[in-house]
């Protein structure tokens, strides 16, 4: 079992992980999710003793990684599949790892067969594709037959057959009672592989629960309703009828309606009673991707400027404020909350939106200081013009010119 307690990691003024506590239990596949820059890789490095935490601690089987006897036989990890000497063959790479850990050479051939690289075992790894490199990295993680396994993006570069193989491998390892901790950005694959989820954002724990509970807590099933596009008045009429009946109605980019809070038969009866024709009435189940996007929308550091125009942004809450997120001391919170409504100046005398209580000042807030004015840069020296070249004679061949 992996256990982290109050795990914090700072790099100078930047806090990568803050007060992170969780457990990864044996016998299940635990997914590790979070946006880019949320601290997933840093957390995995601290678990493996590659980075020392600023405060807190993390143990494997009750001991820090550095204190485990013959750690490669107890913990296997895939963090960077490219960490291989390109001049070595796949077999020689694994043999060198086996010799360092006192693992029999026959185990090398076993894991090469498990990952499907037995036919290219004597080829140099610098000629491997991205997917073959991933398979070699997984073989290295399995080499010591460990009880604890960590995988960072294990399906990166794999084809559909390889992705299915990794999925079945993760489940088989967990079924043997091993601790399997997997980081991935593929929500559809994680929904099919993981039993439990740990989700972080900006270095803080956002969720620690089963996949089923996570989806139920952060998204909901909905009905997709579409009326004839040539009858916008009918669409508006239906929106009013559904809202009066207690449904929550949102418009989708293609003109359809997303309705929650009402079962499909009730929606059909309401449309019939209002004499509104329906072109579509279909159920849609909540997905892990939708739940993840809803939970982490305030923890994304890098977002395309075209997302909102393309309808990819989640519908904002009333008054334009997203659910509040926990504050990390001494860490700037730009982009943590949704923007204020159009026409409202967020810096105008600390005015609060109607119905919103005033926020108390944060104990660690730093007073705003005007930025010093930088001295003007010296003018760049003038660049002499390039000498004019004689016009080319196009009547001659290129070789003659």
CSV table of C-alpha atoms in Angstrom, one decimal:
chain,number,residue,atom,x,y,z
A,1,UNK,CA,0.0,0.0,0.0
A,2,UNK,CA,1.1,3.5,-0.8
A,3,UNK,CA,0.3,6.2,1.8
A,4,UNK,CA,0.9,9.9,1.6
A,5,UNK,CA,0.4,12.2,4.6
A,6,UNK,CA,0.6,16.0,4.3
A,7,UNK,CA,2.8,15.8,1.3
A,8,UNK,CA,4.1,19.2,0.2
A,9,UNK,CA,6.8,20.1,-2.3
A,10,UNK,CA,8.1,23.6,-3.1
A,11,UNK,CA,10.6,24.7,-5.7
A,12,UNK,CA,11.6,28.1,-4.4
A,13,UNK,CA,8.5,30.3,-4.5
A,14,UNK,CA,6.5,27.8,-6.5
A,15,UNK,CA,4.3,25.2,-4.6
A,16,UNK,CA,4.0,22.1,-6.8
A,17,UNK,CA,2.2,19.9,-4.2
A,18,UNK,CA,0.4,21.1,-1.1
A,19,UNK,CA,-0.7,19.1,1.9
A,20,UNK,CA,-1.6,16.0,-0.2
A,21,UNK,CA,-2.9,13.0,1.7
A,22,UNK,CA,-4.2,9.7,0.2
A,23,UNK,CA,-3.9,6.0,0.2
A,24,UNK,CA,-3.4,3.6,-2.8
A,25,UNK,CA,-4.7,0.2,-1.6
A,26,UNK,CA,-3.8,-3.2,-3.0
A,27,UNK,CA,-6.1,-5.3,-5.1
A,28,UNK,CA,-7.5,-2.3,-7.1
A,29,UNK,CA,-6.4,-0.2,-10.0
A,30,UNK,CA,-6.2,3.4,-8.7
A,31,UNK,CA,-6.3,6.1,-11.3
A,32,UNK,CA,-4.3,9.3,-10.8
A,33,UNK,CA,-5.9,12.3,-12.6
A,34,UNK,CA,-5.2,16.0,-12.9
A,35,UNK,CA,-4.6,18.7,-15.5
A,36,UNK,CA,-1.1,19.4,-16.8
A,37,UNK,CA,1.0,21.0,-14.2
A,38,UNK,CA,-1.2,19.8,-11.3
A,39,UNK,CA,1.7,17.9,-9.6
A,40,UNK,CA,1.1,14.3,-10.7
A,41,UNK,CA,4.6,13.7,-11.9
A,42,UNK,CA,6.1,15.4,-8.8
A,43,UNK,CA,4.0,13.3,-6.5
A,44,UNK,CA,5.1,10.1,-8.3
A,45,UNK,CA,8.7,11.2,-8.0
A,46,UNK,CA,8.3,11.7,-4.3
A,47,UNK,CA,6.8,8.3,-3.9
A,48,UNK,CA,9.8,6.8,-5.6
A,49,UNK,CA,12.3,8.8,-3.6
A,50,UNK,CA,13.5,10.8,-6.6
A,51,UNK,CA,12.4,14.1,-5.0
A,52,UNK,CA,12.4,14.9,-1.3
A,53,UNK,CA,9.2,16.4,0.0
A,54,UNK,CA,9.4,19.9,1.6
A,55,UNK,CA,7.1,18.6,4.4
A,56,UNK,CA,5.0,15.5,5.0
A,57,UNK,CA,6.0,12.0,4.0
A,58,UNK,CA,5.0,9.1,1.8
A,59,UNK,CA,5.6,5.4,2.5
A,60,UNK,CA,5.3,2.1,0.6
A,61,UNK,CA,4.3,-0.8,2.8
A,62,UNK,CA,5.0,1.4,5.8
A,63,UNK,CA,8.6,2.4,4.8
A,64,UNK,CA,10.0,5.3,2.7
A,65,UNK,CA,11.2,4.1,-0.7
A,66,UNK,CA,14.9,4.8,0.1
A,67,UNK,CA,14.6,2.4,3.1
A,68,UNK,CA,13.2,-0.5,1.2
A,69,UNK,CA,15.6,-3.5,0.9
A,70,UNK,CA,16.1,-4.3,-2.7
A,71,UNK,CA,13.5,-1.9,-3.9
A,72,UNK,CA,13.3,-3.1,-7.5
A,73,UNK,CA,11.9,-6.4,-6.2
A,74,UNK,CA,9.2,-4.5,-4.3
A,75,UNK,CA,8.3,-1.5,-6.5
A,76,UNK,CA,8.2,-1.2,-10.3
A,77,UNK,CA,7.7,2.0,-12.1
A,78,UNK,CA,7.3,3.5,-15.6
A,79,UNK,CA,7.9,7.2,-15.5
A,80,UNK,CA,9.8,7.9,-18.7
A,81,UNK,CA,9.9,5.2,-21.4
A,82,UNK,CA,12.7,7.2,-23.2
A,83,UNK,CA,15.2,6.6,-20.3
A,84,UNK,CA,16.9,3.9,-22.2
A,85,UNK,CA,20.4,3.8,-23.8
A,86,UNK,CA,19.6,3.8,-27.5
A,87,UNK,CA,22.7,1.7,-28.3
A,88,UNK,CA,21.6,-1.2,-26.2
A,89,UNK,CA,19.2,-3.9,-27.3
A,90,UNK,CA,16.0,-4.4,-25.4
A,91,UNK,CA,17.4,-7.6,-23.9
A,92,UNK,CA,20.7,-6.1,-22.8
A,93,UNK,CA,18.9,-3.1,-21.3
A,94,UNK,CA,16.8,-5.4,-19.1
A,95,UNK,CA,19.7,-7.6,-18.3
A,96,UNK,CA,21.7,-4.7,-16.9
A,97,UNK,CA,18.7,-3.8,-14.7
A,98,UNK,CA,18.3,-7.4,-13.6
A,99,UNK,CA,22.0,-7.7,-12.7
A,100,UNK,CA,21.9,-4.6,-10.5
A,101,UNK,CA,18.9,-6.0,-8.6
A,102,UNK,CA,20.0,-9.6,-8.4
A,103,UNK,CA,17.2,-10.8,-10.6
A,104,UNK,CA,17.8,-14.0,-12.6
A,105,UNK,CA,18.4,-13.6,-16.3
A,106,UNK,CA,15.6,-16.0,-17.2
A,107,UNK,CA,13.2,-13.3,-15.8
A,108,UNK,CA,14.3,-11.0,-18.7
A,109,UNK,CA,13.0,-13.4,-21.3
A,110,UNK,CA,9.8,-13.9,-19.4
A,111,UNK,CA,8.9,-10.2,-19.3
A,112,UNK,CA,9.9,-9.7,-22.9
A,113,UNK,CA,7.3,-12.3,-23.8
A,114,UNK,CA,4.7,-10.7,-21.5
A,115,UNK,CA,5.0,-7.3,-23.3
A,116,UNK,CA,5.4,-8.9,-26.8
A,117,UNK,CA,8.9,-7.8,-27.6
A,118,UNK,CA,10.5,-11.3,-27.8
A,119,UNK,CA,11.0,-11.0,-31.6
A,120,UNK,CA,12.9,-7.7,-31.4
A,121,UNK,CA,14.7,-8.4,-28.1
A,122,UNK,CA,18.1,-8.2,-29.8
A,123,UNK,CA,17.4,-5.0,-31.7
A,124,UNK,CA,18.7,-1.7,-30.5
A,125,UNK,CA,16.2,0.4,-28.7
A,126,UNK,CA,16.9,3.6,-30.7
A,127,UNK,CA,15.1,2.0,-33.6
A,128,UNK,CA,11.9,1.4,-31.6
A,129,UNK,CA,8.7,3.2,-32.2
A,130,UNK,CA,7.0,5.1,-29.4
A,131,UNK,CA,4.7,2.2,-28.6
A,132,UNK,CA,7.6,-0.3,-28.6
A,133,UNK,CA,9.4,2.0,-26.1
A,134,UNK,CA,6.4,2.0,-23.9
A,135,UNK,CA,6.3,-1.8,-23.9
A,136,UNK,CA,10.0,-1.9,-23.0
A,137,UNK,CA,9.3,0.5,-20.1
A,138,UNK,CA,6.5,-1.7,-18.8
A,139,UNK,CA,8.8,-4.7,-19.1
A,140,UNK,CA,11.3,-2.9,-16.9
A,141,UNK,CA,8.6,-2.2,-14.3
A,142,UNK,CA,7.6,-5.9,-14.2
A,143,UNK,CA,11.1,-7.2,-14.1
A,144,UNK,CA,11.4,-7.7,-10.3
A,145,UNK,CA,7.8,-9.1,-10.1
A,146,UNK,CA,7.0,-6.3,-7.6
A,147,UNK,CA,3.9,-6.0,-5.4
A,148,UNK,CA,3.6,-2.2,-6.0
A,149,UNK,CA,3.5,-0.7,-9.5
A,150,UNK,CA,3.4,2.9,-10.7
A,151,UNK,CA,2.7,3.8,-14.4
A,152,UNK,CA,2.7,7.3,-15.8
A,153,UNK,CA,0.8,7.4,-19.1
A,154,UNK,CA,1.4,3.7,-19.9
A,155,UNK,CA,-0.7,3.7,-23.1
A,156,UNK,CA,1.1,6.6,-24.7
A,157,UNK,CA,1.9,5.7,-28.3
A,158,UNK,CA,0.1,2.4,-28.3
A,159,UNK,CA,-2.3,1.3,-30.9
A,160,UNK,CA,-5.8,0.1,-30.0
A,161,UNK,CA,-4.6,-3.5,-29.6
A,162,UNK,CA,-1.8,-2.3,-27.3
A,163,UNK,CA,-4.2,-0.2,-25.3
A,164,UNK,CA,-6.5,-3.2,-24.7
A,165,UNK,CA,-3.5,-5.2,-23.7
A,166,UNK,CA,-2.4,-2.6,-21.1
A,167,UNK,CA,-5.9,-2.4,-19.7
A,168,UNK,CA,-6.1,-6.2,-19.2
A,169,UNK,CA,-2.6,-6.2,-17.8
A,170,UNK,CA,-3.5,-3.6,-15.1
A,171,UNK,CA,-6.6,-5.5,-14.1
A,172,UNK,CA,-4.8,-8.8,-14.0
A,173,UNK,CA,-2.0,-7.3,-11.8
A,174,UNK,CA,-4.6,-5.8,-9.4
A,175,UNK,CA,-6.5,-9.1,-9.3
A,176,UNK,CA,-3.3,-10.8,-8.0
A,177,UNK,CA,-3.5,-8.4,-5.0
A,178,UNK,CA,-0.9,-5.9,-6.2
A,179,UNK,CA,-1.0,-2.2,-5.7
A,180,UNK,CA,-1.5,-0.5,-9.1
A,181,UNK,CA,-1.2,3.3,-9.4
A,182,UNK,CA,-1.8,4.6,-12.9
A,183,UNK,CA,-1.7,8.2,-14.2
A,184,UNK,CA,-3.4,9.0,-17.5
A,185,UNK,CA,-5.1,11.8,-19.5
A,186,UNK,CA,-7.3,9.3,-21.4
A,187,UNK,CA,-10.6,9.5,-19.5
A,188,UNK,CA,-12.4,6.9,-21.7
A,189,UNK,CA,-9.6,4.4,-21.0
A,190,UNK,CA,-9.4,5.3,-17.3
A,191,UNK,CA,-13.2,4.7,-17.0
A,192,UNK,CA,-12.6,1.1,-18.3
A,193,UNK,CA,-9.5,0.4,-16.3
A,194,UNK,CA,-9.6,2.1,-12.8
A,195,UNK,CA,-11.7,1.1,-9.8
A,196,UNK,CA,-10.7,4.1,-7.7
A,197,UNK,CA,-9.7,7.6,-8.5
A,198,UNK,CA,-7.4,10.2,-6.9
A,199,UNK,CA,-7.8,13.6,-8.6
A,200,UNK,CA,-5.6,16.6,-7.9
A,201,UNK,CA,-5.6,20.2,-9.1
A,202,UNK,CA,-2.8,22.7,-8.6
A,203,UNK,CA,-1.2,20.3,-6.2
A,204,UNK,CA,-4.2,19.8,-3.9
A,205,UNK,CA,-6.5,16.8,-3.5
A,206,UNK,CA,-9.9,17.3,-5.2
A,207,UNK,CA,-11.4,13.8,-5.0
A,208,UNK,CA,-10.6,10.4,-3.5
A,209,UNK,CA,-13.4,8.0,-4.3
A,210,UNK,CA,-14.5,5.1,-6.5
A,211,UNK,CA,-15.1,5.8,-10.2
A,212,UNK,CA,-18.8,5.3,-9.8
A,213,UNK,CA,-19.1,7.7,-6.9
A,214,UNK,CA,-16.9,10.3,-8.7
A,215,UNK,CA,-19.2,10.3,-11.8
A,216,UNK,CA,-22.3,10.5,-9.7
A,217,UNK,CA,-20.9,13.4,-7.6
A,218,UNK,CA,-19.7,15.5,-10.4
A,219,UNK,CA,-22.1,14.9,-13.3
A,220,UNK,CA,-25.6,13.8,-14.0
A,221,UNK,CA,-27.5,11.8,-16.7
A,222,UNK,CA,-29.4,14.1,-19.1
A,223,UNK,CA,-31.8,14.0,-22.0
A,224,UNK,CA,-31.0,15.5,-25.3
A,225,UNK,CA,-34.0,17.2,-26.9
A,226,UNK,CA,-34.1,18.7,-30.4
A,227,UNK,CA,-37.0,20.5,-32.1
A,228,UNK,CA,-37.2,21.4,-35.8
A,229,UNK,CA,-34.6,24.1,-36.6
A,230,UNK,CA,-37.1,26.0,-38.7
A,231,UNK,CA,-39.4,26.6,-35.6
A,232,UNK,CA,-37.4,28.5,-33.0
A,233,UNK,CA,-40.6,29.7,-31.4
A,234,UNK,CA,-41.4,26.0,-30.6
A,235,UNK,CA,-38.0,25.5,-29.1
A,236,UNK,CA,-38.4,28.5,-26.8
A,237,UNK,CA,-41.9,27.4,-25.9
A,238,UNK,CA,-40.6,23.9,-24.9
A,239,UNK,CA,-37.8,25.5,-22.8
A,240,UNK,CA,-40.4,27.4,-20.8
A,241,UNK,CA,-42.6,24.3,-20.3
A,242,UNK,CA,-39.7,22.1,-19.2
A,243,UNK,CA,-38.5,24.8,-16.8
A,244,UNK,CA,-41.9,25.2,-15.2
A,245,UNK,CA,-42.1,21.4,-14.7
A,246,UNK,CA,-38.8,21.5,-12.6
A,247,UNK,CA,-36.3,20.6,-15.3
A,248,UNK,CA,-32.9,22.3,-15.8
A,249,UNK,CA,-32.5,23.3,-19.4
A,250,UNK,CA,-29.3,24.3,-21.2
A,251,UNK,CA,-28.8,25.1,-24.8
A,252,UNK,CA,-26.1,23.2,-26.7
A,253,UNK,CA,-24.0,24.6,-29.6
A,254,UNK,CA,-26.0,22.7,-32.3
A,255,UNK,CA,-29.3,24.1,-31.1
A,256,UNK,CA,-30.4,21.0,-29.1
A,257,UNK,CA,-31.4,21.2,-25.5
A,258,UNK,CA,-29.8,19.4,-22.5
A,259,UNK,CA,-32.4,18.6,-19.9
A,260,UNK,CA,-31.8,17.3,-16.4
A,261,UNK,CA,-34.2,16.6,-13.6
A,262,UNK,CA,-37.0,15.1,-15.7
A,263,UNK,CA,-37.3,11.5,-17.0
A,264,UNK,CA,-37.7,10.9,-20.7
A,265,UNK,CA,-41.4,9.9,-20.5
A,266,UNK,CA,-42.2,13.1,-18.7
A,267,UNK,CA,-40.4,15.2,-21.3
A,268,UNK,CA,-42.3,13.5,-24.0
A,269,UNK,CA,-45.7,14.1,-22.3
A,270,UNK,CA,-44.9,17.8,-21.7
A,271,UNK,CA,-43.9,18.3,-25.3
A,272,UNK,CA,-47.1,16.6,-26.5
A,273,UNK,CA,-49.2,18.7,-24.2
A,274,UNK,CA,-47.6,21.8,-25.5
A,275,UNK,CA,-48.1,20.7,-29.1
A,276,UNK,CA,-44.3,20.8,-29.8
A,277,UNK,CA,-42.8,18.5,-32.3
A,278,UNK,CA,-39.7,16.6,-31.3
A,279,UNK,CA,-37.0,15.5,-33.7
A,280,UNK,CA,-34.8,13.9,-31.0
A,281,UNK,CA,-35.4,12.7,-27.5
A,282,UNK,CA,-32.4,10.5,-26.4
A,283,UNK,CA,-30.9,9.6,-23.0
A,284,UNK,CA,-27.2,10.3,-22.3
A,285,UNK,CA,-25.4,8.8,-19.4
A,286,UNK,CA,-22.9,10.8,-17.4
A,287,UNK,CA,-19.3,10.0,-18.3
A,288,UNK,CA,-16.0,10.2,-16.4
A,289,UNK,CA,-14.8,12.8,-18.9
A,290,UNK,CA,-17.7,15.1,-18.2
A,291,UNK,CA,-17.3,14.7,-14.4
A,292,UNK,CA,-13.6,15.3,-14.6
A,293,UNK,CA,-14.0,18.4,-16.7
A,294,UNK,CA,-16.6,19.8,-14.3
A,295,UNK,CA,-14.4,19.2,-11.2
A,296,UNK,CA,-11.1,20.5,-12.6
A,297,UNK,CA,-12.4,23.4,-14.7
A,298,UNK,CA,-10.9,25.9,-12.2
A,299,UNK,CA,-7.5,24.2,-12.0
A,300,UNK,CA,-6.6,24.3,-15.6
A,301,UNK,CA,-3.6,26.5,-16.3
A,302,UNK,CA,-3.5,26.3,-20.1
A,303,UNK,CA,-6.7,26.8,-22.0
A,304,UNK,CA,-7.2,27.6,-25.7
A,305,UNK,CA,-8.7,31.0,-26.4
A,306,UNK,CA,-11.1,29.3,-28.9
A,307,UNK,CA,-12.7,26.9,-26.3
A,308,UNK,CA,-15.5,29.2,-25.3
A,309,UNK,CA,-16.4,30.0,-28.9
A,310,UNK,CA,-16.5,26.4,-29.8
A,311,UNK,CA,-18.9,25.6,-26.9
A,312,UNK,CA,-16.3,23.5,-25.1
A,313,UNK,CA,-16.5,25.5,-21.8
A,314,UNK,CA,-18.8,24.4,-19.1
A,315,UNK,CA,-21.9,26.6,-18.6
A,316,UNK,CA,-21.0,29.1,-15.9
A,317,UNK,CA,-22.8,29.2,-12.6
A,318,UNK,CA,-25.1,32.2,-11.9
A,319,UNK,CA,-23.3,35.5,-11.6
A,320,UNK,CA,-20.3,33.9,-13.4
A,321,UNK,CA,-18.8,32.4,-10.2
A,322,UNK,CA,-17.5,28.8,-10.1
A,323,UNK,CA,-17.6,26.8,-6.9
A,324,UNK,CA,-14.8,28.0,-4.6
A,325,UNK,CA,-11.6,26.1,-4.6
A,326,UNK,CA,-9.2,25.7,-1.6
A,327,UNK,CA,-6.5,28.4,-1.3
A,328,UNK,CA,-2.9,27.4,-1.1
A,329,UNK,CA,-0.9,29.8,1.1
A,330,UNK,CA,1.7,31.9,-0.7
A,331,UNK,CA,0.5,30.7,-4.1
A,332,UNK,CA,-1.0,33.2,-6.6
A,333,UNK,CA,-4.6,32.2,-7.5
A,334,UNK,CA,-4.9,33.7,-11.0
A,335,UNK,CA,-7.4,31.9,-13.1
A,336,UNK,CA,-8.7,29.9,-10.1
A,337,UNK,CA,-12.2,31.4,-10.3
A,338,UNK,CA,-14.5,32.0,-13.2
A,339,UNK,CA,-14.5,35.5,-14.6
A,340,UNK,CA,-17.2,38.0,-13.3
A,341,UNK,CA,-20.3,38.7,-15.5
A,342,UNK,CA,-19.9,41.0,-18.5
A,343,UNK,CA,-20.0,44.7,-17.7
A,344,UNK,CA,-18.8,44.2,-14.1
A,345,UNK,CA,-15.4,45.6,-13.2
A,346,UNK,CA,-13.7,43.0,-10.9
A,347,UNK,CA,-11.4,45.8,-9.5
A,348,UNK,CA,-14.0,48.4,-8.8
A,349,UNK,CA,-13.7,49.2,-5.1
A,350,UNK,CA,-14.2,45.6,-4.0
A,351,UNK,CA,-17.9,45.5,-4.9
A,352,UNK,CA,-19.5,42.2,-4.5
A,353,UNK,CA,-22.1,40.7,-6.9
A,354,UNK,CA,-25.7,40.8,-5.7
A,355,UNK,CA,-26.4,37.9,-3.4
A,356,UNK,CA,-22.7,37.1,-2.8
A,357,UNK,CA,-21.3,37.6,0.7
A,358,UNK,CA,-18.1,39.6,1.0
A,359,UNK,CA,-15.0,37.4,1.1
A,360,UNK,CA,-12.8,37.9,4.2
A,361,UNK,CA,-9.2,38.8,3.4
A,362,UNK,CA,-6.8,35.8,3.2
A,363,UNK,CA,-4.2,35.7,6.0
A,364,UNK,CA,-1.4,35.1,3.5
A,365,UNK,CA,-2.5,37.7,1.0
A,366,UNK,CA,0.3,40.0,-0.2
A,367,UNK,CA,-0.7,43.7,-0.6
A,368,UNK,CA,-0.6,44.9,-4.2
A,369,UNK,CA,2.5,46.9,-5.0
A,370,UNK,CA,2.8,49.0,-8.1
A,371,UNK,CA,5.3,47.4,-10.5
A,372,UNK,CA,8.5,49.5,-10.9
A,373,UNK,CA,9.0,51.1,-14.2
A,374,UNK,CA,11.9,49.6,-16.1
A,375,UNK,CA,14.4,51.9,-17.7
A,376,UNK,CA,14.0,52.4,-21.4
A,377,UNK,CA,16.2,50.0,-23.4
A,378,UNK,CA,19.0,51.6,-25.5
A,379,UNK,CA,18.3,52.0,-29.1
A,380,UNK,CA,19.6,49.2,-31.3
A,381,UNK,CA,22.4,50.1,-33.7
A,382,UNK,CA,21.3,50.7,-37.2
A,383,UNK,CA,21.8,47.7,-39.5
A,384,UNK,CA,23.6,48.7,-42.8
A,385,UNK,CA,21.5,47.8,-45.8
A,386,UNK,CA,22.5,44.7,-47.7
A,387,UNK,CA,24.3,45.4,-51.0
A,388,UNK,CA,22.1,45.3,-54.0
A,389,UNK,CA,22.6,42.2,-56.1
A,390,UNK,CA,22.6,42.2,-59.9
A,391,UNK,CA,19.4,41.0,-61.5
A,392,UNK,CA,19.5,37.4,-62.5
A,393,UNK,CA,19.6,36.6,-66.2
A,394,UNK,CA,16.6,34.3,-66.6
A,395,UNK,CA,17.5,33.5,-70.2
A,396,UNK,CA,20.4,31.3,-69.0
A,397,UNK,CA,20.1,27.9,-67.4
A,398,UNK,CA,20.4,27.6,-63.6
A,399,UNK,CA,23.9,26.0,-64.0
A,400,UNK,CA,25.1,28.8,-66.2
A,401,UNK,CA,24.0,31.4,-63.7
